Amino acid sequence: KLAVEEARAQGYAVDRGELHRDVYCVAAPILEPSGRAIAAISVTARATDLAATWEEQTAALVVKTTQEAARNLFSVTLMVR
């Protein structure tokens, strides 16, 4: 439950090898204007291939992409969490 609250607060979720030891993932929701998630975008990579800044850089790109997708889908500007 704490991980879900953290993901909501930061606007994205991270899997740091919890499911598969060598696989990391960053995902963010595409939100409709009411705030309900209708889809998500994620990026997955092998941990051995990642730079130290991968999580921060990838999270920023994924969140930006989901916000752009929502704007395109709903023609509204969404507030950044």
CSV table of C-alpha atoms in Angstrom, one decimal:
chain,number,residue,atom,x,y,z
A,1,LYS,CA,0.0,0.0,0.0
A,2,LEU,CA,2.8,2.4,0.8
A,3,ALA,CA,4.3,1.8,-2.7
A,4,VAL,CA,0.9,2.8,-4.3
A,5,GLU,CA,0.7,6.0,-2.3
A,6,GLU,CA,4.3,6.8,-3.2
A,7,ALA,CA,3.6,6.2,-6.9
A,8,ARG,CA,0.5,8.4,-6.8
A,9,ALA,CA,2.4,11.2,-5.0
A,10,GLN,CA,5.3,11.2,-7.5
A,11,GLY,CA,3.1,10.5,-10.6
A,12,TYR,CA,4.9,7.3,-11.6
A,13,ALA,CA,5.8,3.9,-10.4
A,14,VAL,CA,9.1,2.1,-10.4
A,15,ASP,CA,9.9,-1.6,-10.3
A,16,ARG,CA,13.5,-2.0,-9.2
A,17,GLY,CA,13.8,-5.8,-9.9
A,18,GLU,CA,10.9,-6.8,-7.5
A,19,LEU,CA,9.4,-9.2,-10.0
A,20,HIS,CA,12.6,-10.1,-12.0
A,21,ARG,CA,15.9,-9.3,-10.3
A,22,ASP,CA,17.6,-7.9,-13.4
A,23,VAL,CA,14.6,-6.0,-14.9
A,24,TYR,CA,13.7,-2.4,-14.0
A,25,CYS,CA,10.6,-0.5,-15.1
A,26,VAL,CA,9.2,3.0,-14.9
A,27,ALA,CA,5.5,3.5,-15.6
A,28,ALA,CA,3.1,6.4,-15.5
A,29,PRO,CA,-0.7,6.6,-16.1
A,30,ILE,CA,-2.5,8.5,-18.8
A,31,LEU,CA,-5.2,10.3,-16.9
A,32,GLU,CA,-8.6,11.5,-18.1
A,33,PRO,CA,-9.7,15.0,-17.0
A,34,SER,CA,-11.4,13.5,-13.9
A,35,GLY,CA,-8.1,12.0,-12.8
A,36,ARG,CA,-9.0,8.4,-13.6
A,37,ALA,CA,-6.3,6.4,-15.2
A,38,ILE,CA,-7.3,5.0,-18.6
A,39,ALA,CA,-4.0,3.7,-19.8
A,40,ALA,CA,-0.3,3.7,-19.0
A,41,ILE,CA,3.1,4.0,-20.6
A,42,SER,CA,6.1,2.1,-19.3
A,43,VAL,CA,9.7,1.6,-20.1
A,44,THR,CA,11.5,-1.6,-19.2
A,45,ALA,CA,15.2,-2.4,-19.3
A,46,ARG,CA,17.7,-4.8,-18.0
A,47,ALA,CA,19.4,-3.5,-14.8
A,48,THR,CA,22.8,-4.3,-16.2
A,49,ASP,CA,22.3,-1.9,-19.1
A,50,LEU,CA,21.2,1.1,-17.0
A,51,ALA,CA,23.2,4.3,-16.1
A,52,ALA,CA,23.0,5.5,-12.6
A,53,THR,CA,20.6,8.3,-13.6
A,54,TRP,CA,18.3,6.0,-15.6
A,55,GLU,CA,15.4,6.1,-13.2
A,56,GLU,CA,15.2,9.9,-12.9
A,57,GLN,CA,15.7,10.6,-16.5
A,58,THR,CA,13.3,7.9,-17.7
A,59,ALA,CA,10.6,8.8,-15.2
A,60,ALA,CA,10.7,12.4,-16.4
A,61,LEU,CA,10.3,11.3,-20.0
A,62,VAL,CA,7.5,8.8,-19.3
A,63,VAL,CA,5.5,11.4,-17.2
A,64,LYS,CA,6.0,14.0,-19.9
A,65,THR,CA,4.8,11.6,-22.6
A,66,THR,CA,1.7,10.5,-20.6
A,67,GLN,CA,0.8,14.2,-20.1
A,68,GLU,CA,1.2,14.9,-23.8
A,69,ALA,CA,-0.9,11.9,-24.6
A,70,ALA,CA,-3.7,13.0,-22.2
A,71,ARG,CA,-3.6,16.5,-23.8
A,72,ASN,CA,-3.9,15.0,-27.2
A,73,LEU,CA,-6.7,12.7,-26.2
A,74,PHE,CA,-8.7,15.3,-24.2
A,75,SER,CA,-7.4,18.6,-25.5
A,76,VAL,CA,-6.8,19.9,-22.0
A,77,THR,CA,-3.8,21.0,-20.0
A,78,LEU,CA,-3.3,18.7,-17.0
A,79,MET,CA,-1.7,19.8,-13.8
A,80,VAL,CA,1.6,18.2,-12.9
A,81,ARG,CA,1.4,16.2,-9.7
